[in-house]
Tab-separated table of C-alpha atoms in Angstrom:
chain	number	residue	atom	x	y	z
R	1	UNK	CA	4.651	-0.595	3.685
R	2	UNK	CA	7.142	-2.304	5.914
R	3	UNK	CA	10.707	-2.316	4.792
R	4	UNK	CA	12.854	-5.410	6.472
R	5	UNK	CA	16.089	-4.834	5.297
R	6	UNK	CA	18.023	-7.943	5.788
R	7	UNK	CA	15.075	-10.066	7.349
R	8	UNK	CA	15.311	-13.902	7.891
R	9	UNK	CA	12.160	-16.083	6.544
R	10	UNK	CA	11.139	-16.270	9.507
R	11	UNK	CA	10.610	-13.006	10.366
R	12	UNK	CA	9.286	-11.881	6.869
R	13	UNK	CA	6.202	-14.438	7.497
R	14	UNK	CA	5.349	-13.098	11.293
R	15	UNK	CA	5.839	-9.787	9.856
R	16	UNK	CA	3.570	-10.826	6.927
R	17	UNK	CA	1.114	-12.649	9.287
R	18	UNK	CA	1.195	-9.653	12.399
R	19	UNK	CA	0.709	-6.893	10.044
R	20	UNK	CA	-2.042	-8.651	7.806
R	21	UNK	CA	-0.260	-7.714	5.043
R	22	UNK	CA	-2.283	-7.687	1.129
R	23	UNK	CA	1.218	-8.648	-0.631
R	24	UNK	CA	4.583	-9.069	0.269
R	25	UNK	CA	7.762	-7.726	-2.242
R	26	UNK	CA	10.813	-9.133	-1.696
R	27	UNK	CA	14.288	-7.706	-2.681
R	28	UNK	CA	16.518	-10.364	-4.101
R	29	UNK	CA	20.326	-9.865	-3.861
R	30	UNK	CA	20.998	-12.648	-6.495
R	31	UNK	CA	20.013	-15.704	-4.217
R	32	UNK	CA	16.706	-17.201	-5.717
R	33	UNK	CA	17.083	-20.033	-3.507
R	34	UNK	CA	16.444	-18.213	-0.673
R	35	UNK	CA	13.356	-16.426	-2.128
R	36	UNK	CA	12.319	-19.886	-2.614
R	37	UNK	CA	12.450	-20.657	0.632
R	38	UNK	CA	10.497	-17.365	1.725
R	39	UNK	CA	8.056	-18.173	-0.910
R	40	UNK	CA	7.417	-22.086	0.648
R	41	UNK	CA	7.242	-20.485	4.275
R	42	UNK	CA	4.642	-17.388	3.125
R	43	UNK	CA	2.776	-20.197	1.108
R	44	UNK	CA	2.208	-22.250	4.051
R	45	UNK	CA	1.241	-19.573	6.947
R	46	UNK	CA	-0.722	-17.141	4.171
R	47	UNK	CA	-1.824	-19.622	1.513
R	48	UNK	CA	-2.768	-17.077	-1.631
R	49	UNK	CA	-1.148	-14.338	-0.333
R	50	UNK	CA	0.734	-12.539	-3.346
R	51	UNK	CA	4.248	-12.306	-3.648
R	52	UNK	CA	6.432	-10.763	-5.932
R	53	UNK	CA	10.353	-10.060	-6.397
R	54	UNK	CA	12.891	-7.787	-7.604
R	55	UNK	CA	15.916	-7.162	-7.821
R	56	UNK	CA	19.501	-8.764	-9.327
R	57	UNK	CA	17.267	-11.429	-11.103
R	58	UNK	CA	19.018	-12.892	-14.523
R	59	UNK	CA	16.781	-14.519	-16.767
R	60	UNK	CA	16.699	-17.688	-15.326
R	61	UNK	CA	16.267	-16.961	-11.935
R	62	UNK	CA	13.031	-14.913	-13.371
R	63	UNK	CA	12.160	-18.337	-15.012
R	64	UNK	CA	12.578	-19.615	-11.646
R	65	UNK	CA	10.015	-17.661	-10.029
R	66	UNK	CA	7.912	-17.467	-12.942
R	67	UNK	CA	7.847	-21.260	-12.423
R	68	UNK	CA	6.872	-20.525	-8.444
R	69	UNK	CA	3.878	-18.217	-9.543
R	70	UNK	CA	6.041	-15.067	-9.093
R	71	UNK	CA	6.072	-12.402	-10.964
R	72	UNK	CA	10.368	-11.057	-11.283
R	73	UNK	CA	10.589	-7.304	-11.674
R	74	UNK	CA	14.826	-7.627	-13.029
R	75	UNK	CA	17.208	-4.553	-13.065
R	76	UNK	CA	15.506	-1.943	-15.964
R	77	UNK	CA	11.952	-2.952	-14.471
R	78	UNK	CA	9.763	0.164	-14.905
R	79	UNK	CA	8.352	1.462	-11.820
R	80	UNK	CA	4.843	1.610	-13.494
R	81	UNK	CA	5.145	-1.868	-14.298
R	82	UNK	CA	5.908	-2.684	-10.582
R	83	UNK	CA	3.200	-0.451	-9.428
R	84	UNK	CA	0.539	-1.666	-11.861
R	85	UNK	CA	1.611	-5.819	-10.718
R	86	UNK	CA	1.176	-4.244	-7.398
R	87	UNK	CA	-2.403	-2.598	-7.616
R	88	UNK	CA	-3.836	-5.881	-10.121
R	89	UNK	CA	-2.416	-8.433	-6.947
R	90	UNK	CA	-4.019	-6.542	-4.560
R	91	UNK	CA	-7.719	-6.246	-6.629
């Protein structure tokens, strides 16, 4: 586990790439575009590396992702649902 905080893209994909990471979560405070962006970067330097996202998600920004190939864990998201994504990602 390796907890950013407020990380740039860039550093989230040498982070991802340096630490050979099996899936990368990534806290969104409301601003799918830049989990977008994150997602484009990871896709290019990982390709098939698994990504998902939680957070202040509304329904359309989960349609968003879900339209990136992202699974959206919204406020109210069990943990065991998080956990479970997690572990089935990760095979």
């Amino acid at each position: 586990v390796i907890l950013g905080g407020m990380a740039k893209t860039d550093e989230i994909v040498r982070a991802a790439i340096d630490e050979d990471v099996d899936l990368v979560g990534l806290n969104v405070g409301g601003h799918v575009q830049v989990v977008e962006r994150i997602v484009e970067a990871l896709r290019e330097a990982r390709p098939g590396l698994p990504i998902f996202a939680g957070g202040v998600l509304s329904p359309t920004s989960c349609r968003r992702l879900a339209a990136l190939g992202i699974e959206a864990y919204p406020p109210g998201s069990q943990l065991t649902d998080i956990v479970a994504s997690a572990e089935r990602l990760t095979g």
